[in-house]
Short mmCIF file of C-alpha atoms and ligand atoms in Angstrom, two decimals:
data_model
loop_
_atom_site.label_atom_id
_atom_site.label_comp_id
_atom_site.label_asym_id
_atom_site.label_seq_id
_atom_site.Cartn_x
_atom_site.Cartn_y
_atom_site.Cartn_z
CA UNK V 1 -36.57 -17.52 7.25
CA UNK V 2 -35.48 -13.91 7.01
CA UNK V 3 -33.67 -12.99 4.00
CA UNK V 4 -30.35 -11.65 5.00
CA UNK V 5 -28.15 -10.25 2.00
CA UNK V 6 -24.86 -8.51 2.00
CA UNK V 7 -22.80 -6.04 0.20
CA UNK V 8 -19.30 -6.81 0.77
CA UNK V 9 -16.88 -4.33 -0.65
CA UNK V 10 -13.29 -3.77 -0.04
CA UNK V 11 -12.35 -0.26 1.08
CA UNK V 12 -9.49 0.01 -1.38
CA UNK V 13 -11.25 2.52 -3.40
CA UNK V 14 -14.34 4.23 -3.84
CA UNK V 15 -17.40 2.36 -5.31
CA UNK V 16 -17.94 2.55 -9.03
CA UNK V 17 -21.28 1.99 -10.61
CA UNK V 18 -20.62 -1.53 -11.01
CA UNK V 19 -20.39 -2.04 -7.15
CA UNK V 20 -23.39 0.17 -6.56
CA UNK V 21 -25.24 -1.94 -8.89
CA UNK V 22 -24.59 -5.07 -6.73
CA UNK V 23 -25.09 -3.10 -3.44
CA UNK V 24 -28.69 -2.10 -4.94
CA UNK V 25 -29.69 -5.51 -6.30
CA UNK V 26 -28.77 -6.93 -2.84
CA UNK V 27 -30.85 -4.01 -0.89
CA UNK V 28 -33.80 -4.54 -3.33
CA UNK V 29 -33.42 -8.48 -3.06
CA UNK V 30 -33.64 -8.19 0.92
CA UNK V 31 -36.34 -5.44 1.00
CA UNK V 32 -38.64 -7.34 -1.38
CA UNK V 33 -38.64 -10.20 1.17
CA UNK V 34 -38.96 -7.86 4.13
CA UNK V 35 -35.11 -9.06 5.10
CA UNK V 36 -32.12 -7.47 6.01
CA UNK V 37 -29.19 -6.02 4.18
CA UNK V 38 -25.87 -6.01 5.56
CA UNK V 39 -22.84 -3.74 4.70
CA UNK V 40 -19.69 -6.12 5.30
CA UNK V 41 -16.56 -3.83 4.97
CA UNK V 42 -13.78 -6.54 3.43
CA UNK V 43 -10.73 -4.92 5.09
CA UNK V 44 -8.62 -7.91 5.97
CA UNK V 45 -5.88 -6.44 3.89
CA UNK V 46 -4.70 -3.54 6.18
CA UNK V 47 -2.40 -2.29 3.70
CA UNK V 48 -4.52 -1.35 0.87
CA UNK V 49 -7.60 -0.64 2.99
CA UNK V 50 -8.01 2.93 3.95
CA UNK V 51 -10.62 4.57 6.50
CA UNK V 52 -11.52 7.52 4.09
CA UNK V 53 -12.50 4.65 1.78
CA UNK V 54 -14.98 3.14 4.48
CA UNK V 55 -16.61 6.45 5.10
CA UNK V 56 -16.87 7.26 1.45
CA UNK V 57 -18.90 4.09 1.03
CA UNK V 58 -21.04 4.76 3.62
CA UNK V 59 -21.60 8.28 2.38
CA UNK V 60 -22.14 6.88 -1.32
CA UNK V 61 -24.88 4.26 -0.01
CA UNK V 62 -26.57 6.96 2.31
CA UNK V 63 -26.75 9.29 -0.68
CA UNK V 64 -28.26 6.53 -3.06
CA UNK V 65 -30.99 5.86 -0.02
CA UNK V 66 -29.54 2.12 0.44
CA UNK V 67 -29.53 1.97 4.03
CA UNK V 68 -27.93 -1.01 5.80
CA UNK V 69 -29.61 -2.80 8.35
CA UNK V 70 -26.21 -3.34 9.86
CA UNK V 71 -22.42 -3.11 9.37
CA UNK V 72 -19.66 -5.66 10.06
CA UNK V 73 -15.84 -5.16 9.59
CA UNK V 74 -13.80 -8.14 8.85
CA UNK V 75 -10.63 -6.65 10.67
CA UNK V 76 -12.77 -7.15 13.56
CA UNK V 77 -13.53 -10.82 13.18
CA UNK V 78 -9.89 -12.35 13.09
CA UNK V 79 -10.74 -14.52 15.83
CA UNK V 80 -13.75 -15.88 14.30
CA UNK V 81 -11.27 -16.86 11.16
CA UNK V 82 -8.56 -18.43 13.17
CA UNK V 83 -11.58 -20.59 14.96
CA UNK V 84 -12.63 -21.62 11.60
CA UNK V 85 -9.15 -22.10 10.29
CA UNK V 86 -8.60 -24.48 13.19
CA UNK V 87 -11.51 -26.62 12.73
CA UNK V 88 -10.50 -27.01 9.01
CA UNK V 89 -7.16 -28.07 9.88
CA UNK V 90 -8.25 -30.80 12.51
CA UNK V 91 -10.40 -31.90 9.76
CA UNK V 92 -7.82 -32.35 7.40
CA UNK V 93 -8.84 -29.59 4.88
CA UNK V 94 -6.04 -27.05 5.17
CA UNK V 95 -2.34 -27.79 4.18
CA UNK V 96 0.99 -25.97 4.30
CA UNK V 97 2.83 -25.02 1.15
CA UNK V 98 5.91 -23.06 0.23
CA UNK V 99 5.99 -22.09 -3.25
CA UNK V 100 7.35 -18.70 -4.28
CA UNK V 101 4.92 -16.67 -6.69
CA UNK V 102 7.65 -17.27 -9.07
CA UNK V 103 7.57 -21.04 -8.72
CA UNK V 104 3.93 -20.95 -9.06
CA UNK V 105 4.23 -19.09 -12.10
CA UNK V 106 6.09 -21.44 -13.88
CA UNK V 107 4.26 -24.07 -13.00
CA UNK V 108 1.34 -22.55 -14.41
CA UNK V 109 3.31 -21.76 -17.68
CA UNK V 110 4.22 -25.17 -18.21
CA UNK V 111 0.74 -26.59 -17.81
CA UNK V 112 -0.66 -23.94 -20.07
CA UNK V 113 2.26 -24.94 -22.64
CA UNK V 114 1.02 -28.48 -22.48
CA UNK V 115 -2.43 -27.37 -23.13
CA UNK V 116 -3.54 -28.21 -19.60
CA UNK V 117 -5.56 -26.09 -17.25
CA UNK V 118 -3.30 -24.35 -14.93
CA UNK V 119 -4.22 -26.21 -11.43
CA UNK V 120 -1.95 -26.11 -8.46
CA UNK V 121 -0.45 -29.69 -8.64
CA UNK V 122 -0.64 -30.17 -4.63
CA UNK V 123 2.96 -30.94 -4.67
CA UNK V 124 2.86 -29.60 -0.88
CA UNK V 125 0.88 -32.30 0.10
CA UNK V 126 3.65 -34.78 -0.23
CA UNK V 127 5.78 -32.96 2.20
CA UNK V 128 6.71 -34.77 5.43
CA UNK V 129 6.83 -33.36 9.02
CA UNK V 130 10.50 -33.48 8.67
CA UNK V 131 10.29 -31.49 5.33
CA UNK V 132 8.05 -28.95 7.42
CA UNK V 133 10.63 -28.82 10.10
CA UNK V 134 13.40 -28.12 7.89
CA UNK V 135 11.44 -24.75 6.42
CA UNK V 136 10.79 -23.70 9.84
CA UNK V 137 14.45 -24.26 10.87
CA UNK V 138 15.30 -22.08 7.63
CA UNK V 139 12.82 -19.65 8.74
CA UNK V 140 10.39 -20.01 5.97
CA UNK V 141 7.04 -20.07 6.98
CA UNK V 142 4.25 -21.58 5.05
CA UNK V 143 1.26 -19.97 3.45
CA UNK V 144 -1.83 -22.37 3.46
CA UNK V 145 -4.44 -23.62 1.18
CA UNK V 146 -7.87 -25.24 1.32
CA UNK V 147 -8.09 -28.75 -0.03
CA UNK V 148 -11.07 -28.91 -2.25
CA UNK V 149 -12.68 -32.47 -2.14
CA UNK V 150 -12.19 -33.75 -5.54
CA UNK V 151 -14.78 -36.45 -5.10
CA UNK V 152 -17.44 -34.07 -4.33
CA UNK V 153 -19.29 -32.72 -7.14
CA UNK V 154 -20.03 -29.02 -6.68
CA UNK V 155 -23.42 -28.01 -7.83
CA UNK V 156 -25.92 -25.12 -7.11
CA UNK V 157 -29.15 -23.72 -8.34
CA UNK V 158 -27.95 -20.17 -9.50
CA UNK V 159 -30.82 -17.48 -8.96
CA UNK V 160 -29.75 -15.89 -12.45
CA UNK V 161 -27.61 -18.76 -14.42
CA UNK V 162 -29.69 -21.60 -13.33
CA UNK V 163 -28.08 -25.05 -12.72
CA UNK V 164 -24.40 -24.97 -12.27
CA UNK V 165 -21.96 -27.55 -12.06
CA UNK V 166 -18.21 -27.92 -11.20
CA UNK V 167 -15.69 -30.60 -10.94
CA UNK V 168 -13.20 -29.64 -7.96
CA UNK V 169 -10.71 -31.43 -9.74
CA UNK V 170 -10.53 -28.48 -12.45
CA UNK V 171 -10.02 -26.16 -9.57
CA UNK V 172 -7.00 -25.16 -7.64
CA UNK V 173 -6.92 -25.54 -4.15
CA UNK V 174 -7.03 -21.80 -3.04
CA UNK V 175 -4.65 -20.00 -0.98
CA UNK V 176 -6.45 -18.82 2.11
CA UNK V 177 -3.79 -17.49 4.43
CA UNK V 178 -0.57 -15.99 3.30
CA UNK V 179 2.90 -16.70 4.94
CA UNK V 180 2.55 -13.71 7.19
CA UNK V 181 -0.63 -14.98 8.72
CA UNK V 182 -2.87 -12.40 6.94
CA UNK V 183 -6.08 -13.80 5.28
CA UNK V 184 -7.25 -13.80 1.74
CA UNK V 185 -10.77 -13.17 0.76
CA UNK V 186 -11.92 -16.70 0.07
CA UNK V 187 -12.50 -18.12 3.86
CA UNK V 188 -13.26 -15.13 5.73
CA UNK V 189 -16.09 -14.16 3.24
CA UNK V 190 -17.33 -18.05 3.90
CA UNK V 191 -17.20 -17.65 7.63
CA UNK V 192 -19.13 -14.23 7.62
CA UNK V 193 -21.88 -15.69 5.51
CA UNK V 194 -22.30 -18.58 7.69
CA UNK V 195 -22.20 -16.43 10.93
CA UNK V 196 -23.99 -13.73 9.87
CA UNK V 197 -26.79 -15.73 8.57
CA UNK V 198 -26.56 -14.56 5.12
CA UNK V 199 -29.38 -16.61 2.94
CA UNK V 200 -28.71 -15.09 -0.33
CA UNK V 201 -25.26 -14.23 -1.99
CA UNK V 202 -25.92 -11.87 -5.01
CA UNK V 203 -22.73 -10.98 -6.67
CA UNK V 204 -21.00 -10.45 -10.05
CA UNK V 205 -20.41 -13.41 -12.27
CA UNK V 206 -16.77 -12.77 -11.73
CA UNK V 207 -17.20 -14.65 -8.52
CA UNK V 208 -18.59 -17.84 -9.96
CA UNK V 209 -15.57 -19.94 -9.68
CA UNK V 210 -14.90 -18.29 -5.80
CA UNK V 211 -18.66 -19.90 -5.51
CA UNK V 212 -17.56 -23.28 -6.41
CA UNK V 213 -14.90 -23.30 -3.92
CA UNK V 214 -16.84 -21.70 -1.18
CA UNK V 215 -19.69 -24.25 -1.37
CA UNK V 216 -16.87 -26.95 -0.21
CA UNK V 217 -16.09 -24.39 2.47
CA UNK V 218 -19.45 -24.01 3.87
CA UNK V 219 -19.76 -27.95 3.69
CA UNK V 220 -16.82 -28.21 5.39
CA UNK V 221 -17.67 -25.60 8.11
CA UNK V 222 -20.83 -27.96 8.62
CA UNK V 223 -23.02 -24.99 7.11
CA UNK V 224 -25.85 -25.12 4.70
CA UNK V 225 -24.64 -22.91 1.68
CA UNK V 226 -26.61 -19.89 1.03
CA UNK V 227 -28.54 -19.48 -2.16
CA UNK V 228 -26.30 -18.01 -4.83
CA UNK V 229 -27.06 -15.94 -7.88
CA UNK V 230 -24.37 -14.17 -10.29
CA UNK V 231 -25.16 -11.23 -12.35
CA UNK V 232 -23.69 -10.31 -15.83
CA UNK V 233 -21.24 -7.75 -15.65
CA UNK V 234 -21.86 -4.17 -16.33
CA UNK V 235 -20.25 -2.83 -19.48
CA UNK V 236 -19.79 0.56 -21.12
CA UNK V 237 -21.99 1.46 -23.78
CA UNK V 238 -19.82 0.69 -26.49
CA UNK V 239 -20.12 -3.12 -25.06
CA UNK V 240 -16.70 -3.31 -23.41
CA UNK V 241 -15.58 -3.54 -19.84
CA UNK V 242 -14.47 0.24 -19.82
CA UNK V 243 -11.78 2.02 -17.75
CA UNK V 244 -14.09 4.78 -17.36
CA UNK V 245 -16.83 2.46 -15.85
CA UNK V 246 -14.32 1.36 -13.41
CA UNK V 247 -13.51 4.81 -12.17
CA UNK V 248 -17.07 6.10 -12.63
CA UNK V 249 -18.60 6.49 -8.90
CA UNK V 250 -21.29 7.81 -7.24
CA UNK V 251 -19.36 10.76 -6.28
CA UNK V 252 -18.30 11.79 -9.57
CA UNK V 253 -21.85 11.47 -11.08
CA UNK V 254 -23.00 13.57 -7.96
CA UNK V 255 -20.80 16.33 -9.35
CA UNK V 256 -21.96 15.98 -12.73
CA UNK V 257 -25.60 16.79 -11.39
CA UNK V 258 -26.72 13.21 -11.58
CA UNK V 259 -29.59 12.62 -8.65
CA UNK V 260 -29.40 9.43 -6.92
CA UNK V 261 -33.00 8.38 -7.88
CA UNK V 262 -31.68 8.48 -11.39
CA UNK V 263 -29.01 6.32 -10.70
CA UNK V 264 -30.96 3.90 -8.78
CA UNK V 265 -33.85 3.85 -11.32
CA UNK V 266 -31.23 2.96 -14.11
CA UNK V 267 -29.36 0.35 -11.99
CA UNK V 268 -32.17 -1.47 -10.52
CA UNK V 269 -33.30 -2.65 -14.08
CA UNK V 270 -30.43 -2.54 -16.40
CA UNK V 271 -29.68 -5.90 -17.50
CA UNK V 272 -33.22 -6.96 -16.70
CA UNK V 273 -36.18 -7.56 -18.94
CA UNK V 274 -37.90 -4.69 -17.17
CA UNK V 275 -38.05 -1.32 -18.88
CA UNK V 276 -35.79 1.36 -17.43
CA UNK V 277 -38.01 4.07 -16.40
CA UNK V 278 -37.54 7.43 -14.45
CA UNK V 279 -39.17 5.60 -11.06
CA UNK V 280 -38.37 7.86 -8.21
CA UNK V 281 -40.29 5.87 -5.81
CA UNK V 282 -38.01 3.01 -4.36
CA UNK V 283 -40.83 0.91 -2.96
CA UNK V 284 -41.95 0.48 -6.95
CA UNK V 285 -38.47 -0.75 -7.71
CA UNK V 286 -38.57 -3.05 -4.48
CA UNK V 287 -41.94 -4.48 -5.49
CA UNK V 288 -40.86 -5.34 -9.05
CA UNK V 289 -37.49 -6.72 -8.06
CA UNK V 290 -37.22 -10.17 -9.48
CA UNK V 291 -33.78 -12.29 -10.26
CA UNK V 292 -35.93 -14.16 -12.76
CA UNK V 293 -35.80 -11.21 -15.07
CA UNK V 294 -31.88 -11.01 -15.23
CA UNK V 295 -30.45 -11.69 -18.44
CA UNK V 296 -27.12 -13.66 -18.99
CA UNK V 297 -25.82 -10.92 -21.52
CA UNK V 298 -23.68 -8.06 -20.08
CA UNK V 299 -25.50 -4.95 -19.08
CA UNK V 300 -24.83 -1.79 -20.94
CA UNK V 301 -24.23 1.25 -18.74
CA UNK V 302 -25.15 4.35 -21.14
CA UNK V 303 -23.96 7.54 -19.49
CA UNK V 304 -26.38 9.52 -21.97
CA UNK V 305 -29.31 6.99 -20.94
CA UNK V 306 -28.59 8.16 -17.50
CA UNK V 307 -28.58 11.85 -18.29
CA UNK V 308 -32.06 11.35 -20.08
CA UNK V 309 -33.40 9.53 -16.96
CA UNK V 310 -32.05 12.40 -14.92
CA UNK V 311 -33.80 14.95 -16.68
CA UNK V 312 -36.84 13.00 -16.27
CA UNK V 313 -36.36 12.37 -12.33
CA UNK V 314 -35.91 16.20 -11.84
CA UNK V 315 -38.99 16.96 -13.56
CA UNK V 316 -40.57 15.07 -10.96
CA UNK V 317 -38.70 16.09 -7.78
CA UNK V 318 -40.92 17.65 -5.12
CA UNK V 319 -39.56 21.28 -3.71
CA UNK V 320 -38.95 19.60 -0.17
CA UNK V 321 -36.65 17.39 -1.74
CA UNK V 322 -34.45 19.96 -3.63
CA UNK V 323 -35.14 22.97 -1.38
CA UNK V 324 -31.69 23.06 0.11
CA UNK V 325 -29.91 23.24 -3.33
CA UNK V 326 -32.14 26.06 -5.10
CA UNK V 327 -31.06 29.82 -5.04
CA UNK V 328 -32.24 31.68 -2.23
CA UNK V 329 -35.54 33.17 -2.67
CA UNK V 330 -36.62 30.29 -4.90
CA UNK V 331 -40.11 29.11 -3.73
CA UNK V 332 -42.20 26.16 -4.53
CA UNK V 333 -44.06 27.83 -7.27
CA UNK V 334 -40.59 29.05 -8.68
CA UNK V 335 -39.34 25.40 -8.63
CA UNK V 336 -42.42 24.02 -10.34
CA UNK V 337 -42.32 26.43 -12.94
CA UNK V 338 -38.89 26.03 -13.69
CA UNK V 339 -38.28 22.20 -13.09
CA UNK V 340 -39.59 21.09 -16.43
CA UNK V 341 -36.83 22.78 -17.91
CA UNK V 342 -34.04 21.33 -16.24
CA UNK V 343 -31.77 18.53 -16.78
CA UNK V 344 -30.07 19.24 -13.50
CA UNK V 345 -31.37 20.90 -10.36
CA UNK V 346 -28.03 23.39 -10.62
CA UNK V 347 -29.41 24.90 -13.66
CA UNK V 348 -32.37 26.25 -11.25
CA UNK V 349 -30.16 29.01 -10.44
CA UNK V 350 -29.96 30.30 -14.25
CA UNK V 351 -33.62 30.48 -14.61
CA UNK V 352 -34.04 31.81 -11.15
CA UNK V 353 -31.78 34.95 -12.48
CA UNK V 354 -34.11 35.14 -15.56
CA UNK V 355 -37.02 35.58 -12.74
CA UNK V 356 -35.32 37.95 -10.39
CA UNK V 357 -33.09 40.03 -13.23
CA UNK V 358 -31.31 42.01 -14.69
CA UNK V 359 -31.93 40.16 -18.01
CA UNK V 360 -30.37 41.10 -21.16
CA UNK V 361 -32.93 41.74 -24.15
CA UNK V 362 -32.06 41.25 -27.81
CA UNK V 363 -32.53 44.18 -29.93
CA UNK V 364 -35.71 44.52 -31.41
CA UNK V 365 -36.89 46.25 -34.74
CA UNK V 366 -39.07 49.13 -34.92
CA UNK V 367 -42.27 47.20 -35.51
CA UNK V 368 -41.75 44.80 -32.62
CA UNK V 369 -40.76 47.90 -30.51
CA UNK V 370 -44.25 49.09 -31.25
CA UNK V 371 -45.92 45.51 -30.47
CA UNK V 372 -43.83 45.40 -27.24
CA UNK V 373 -45.19 48.85 -26.11
CA UNK V 374 -48.66 47.84 -26.70
CA UNK V 375 -47.74 44.87 -24.60
CA UNK V 376 -46.58 47.00 -21.47
CA UNK V 377 -49.92 48.66 -21.79
CA UNK V 378 -52.18 45.75 -22.32
CA UNK V 379 -50.39 44.24 -19.44
CA UNK V 380 -53.25 43.76 -16.60
CA UNK V 381 -52.73 41.68 -13.47
CA UNK V 382 -55.04 38.77 -12.93
CA UNK V 383 -55.21 34.97 -11.88
CA UNK V 384 -53.61 34.04 -15.28
CA UNK V 385 -51.68 37.48 -16.45
CA UNK V 386 -49.83 35.72 -19.26
CA UNK V 387 -53.56 34.41 -20.41
CA UNK V 388 -54.96 37.92 -20.18
CA UNK V 389 -51.90 39.56 -22.08
CA UNK V 390 -51.59 37.16 -24.95
CA UNK V 391 -55.48 37.27 -25.36
CA UNK V 392 -55.57 40.99 -25.17
CA UNK V 393 -52.85 41.18 -27.61
CA UNK V 394 -54.14 38.70 -30.11
CA UNK V 395 -57.10 40.61 -30.50
CA UNK V 396 -55.60 44.00 -30.80
CA UNK V 397 -52.99 42.90 -33.13
CA UNK V 398 -54.32 39.81 -35.00
CA UNK V 399 -50.76 38.44 -34.15
CA UNK V 400 -50.64 34.65 -33.63
CA UNK V 401 -48.20 31.89 -32.84
CA UNK V 402 -44.64 32.81 -32.70
CA UNK V 403 -45.40 36.29 -33.85
CA UNK V 404 -47.48 36.85 -30.83
CA UNK V 405 -45.62 34.97 -28.40
CA UNK V 406 -41.78 35.11 -29.11
CA UNK V 407 -41.28 38.63 -29.04
CA UNK V 408 -42.84 38.71 -25.40
CA UNK V 409 -40.77 35.89 -24.11
CA UNK V 410 -37.52 37.50 -25.37
CA UNK V 411 -38.73 40.82 -23.72
CA UNK V 412 -39.66 39.26 -20.48
CA UNK V 413 -36.89 36.51 -20.22
CA UNK V 414 -34.11 37.57 -22.70
CA UNK V 415 -34.27 34.32 -23.75
CA UNK V 416 -35.95 32.14 -27.22
CA UNK V 417 -36.69 29.34 -25.09
CA UNK V 418 -37.58 28.50 -21.35
CA UNK V 419 -40.25 27.38 -18.92
CA UNK V 420 -44.01 27.80 -19.63
CA UNK V 421 -44.51 31.82 -19.60
CA UNK V 422 -47.94 31.31 -17.93
CA UNK V 423 -45.92 29.83 -14.76
CA UNK V 424 -43.10 32.48 -15.34
CA UNK V 425 -44.91 35.67 -15.50
CA UNK V 426 -46.39 35.67 -12.25
CA UNK V 427 -43.03 35.04 -10.69
CA UNK V 428 -41.41 38.07 -12.46
CA UNK V 429 -44.32 40.14 -11.02
CA UNK V 430 -46.39 42.93 -12.30
CA UNK V 431 -44.08 45.81 -12.16
CA UNK V 432 -40.90 44.10 -13.32
CA UNK V 433 -42.84 42.57 -15.94
CA UNK V 434 -43.91 45.91 -17.12
CA UNK V 435 -40.55 47.59 -16.78
CA UNK V 436 -39.11 44.78 -19.06
CA UNK V 437 -41.74 45.41 -21.52
CA UNK V 438 -41.27 49.14 -21.68
CA UNK V 439 -37.67 48.95 -21.82
CA UNK V 440 -37.62 46.67 -24.85
CA UNK V 441 -40.25 49.02 -26.29
CA UNK V 442 -37.36 51.64 -26.36
N1 LIG M 1 -14.68 -8.01 -1.18
C1 LIG M 1 -15.28 -8.97 -2.17
C2 LIG M 1 -15.26 -8.20 -3.47
O1 LIG M 1 -15.27 -6.95 -3.41
C3 LIG M 1 -16.64 -9.55 -2.03
C4 LIG M 1 -17.29 -10.48 -3.00
C5 LIG M 1 -18.24 -11.23 -2.53
O2 LIG M 1 -19.40 -10.39 -2.49
O3 LIG M 1 -18.39 -12.25 -1.89
O4 LIG M 1 -15.16 -8.82 -4.46
#
């Protein structure tokens, strides 16, 4: 059976790193098995869902290289939910309720005050048809709850958490539909998972109790529940759920100069027993993906770690991948010379200016000026002009180490540090290099 996973964001905002991690893991899980990864837009809430966020979700996934094999939208599937709703109603698994939010809140508070779990007391189940008729006559529409089967134990083998067990009597019958007819998340999601043939639901552990409820929905819909796995939540480097993390998305990271490969490499393995490494080839991440390596402790997302990984990724990026983002005139040799010095691709422009000039040189003392004058004269173009230049100067002056190299670097680039001079000098070119050395010599 083909593995089918899905990522089901609600388009009420942009994706944050936590969502992206879930999307990525579902994609890796599907690809590992040669399966399909679906994007399901959970847009039943027409007030809060925005088309611009749907576009942003697609864009972010595309940027990350997480390509869905299909896309579905809940807002186009209302007839399916109606049909499932009718079936569950016929089977006596749905009932009408009228409590207001305030009444429910009060009931919860009373139970909590008595030290009891705040479970809905099912008082609406006692309503008679005459009671319902009265409500209708008053113009009060019901909302609807799914009736859990309290006799049926709920168990599943969680792909990350191991064997799970829930007592339905300890859960509230969930509201599945509001009085205005709109759908809450719980039933549409189960219906979609059945009808889209989803075999594996991998999501955050904040969904564990939803899974308990949804397992009964699958059974009530006469469908086999998918396999479930719940991953530990993502927290900030300080170990807490941070506001920043909740707002940090692909868009912001991209503007910060983070490469998609770096974010993918980090999120793929964060919270697992596998080492986080600058793996830029997704096929390696796919091959190594394994739910058994996932830990139960919250995964810490550290932006400093992402920056380090990013630099390591940039050092590997081939010219073809970054071409469009490089300063004009910068060719493959230029990229390869400069790449090891970059933390972000955008910094290539600064180094390219060093190559093309003009550069500002420091003031040299008289002795160094003499040395640089010698350098201008010794400059001979060859396969490896840096090597011939420094070789000749070493011999002629007896200088070595820093005294040999630093003035040359300063005169040729205007800086104390930077890319390998052997790679940089050919890019600067013979006449420009000579001119810089002569100018530095005074
Ligand atoms: N739209 C739901 C959410 O974003 C989907 C949860 C699920 O994966 O079932 O939380």
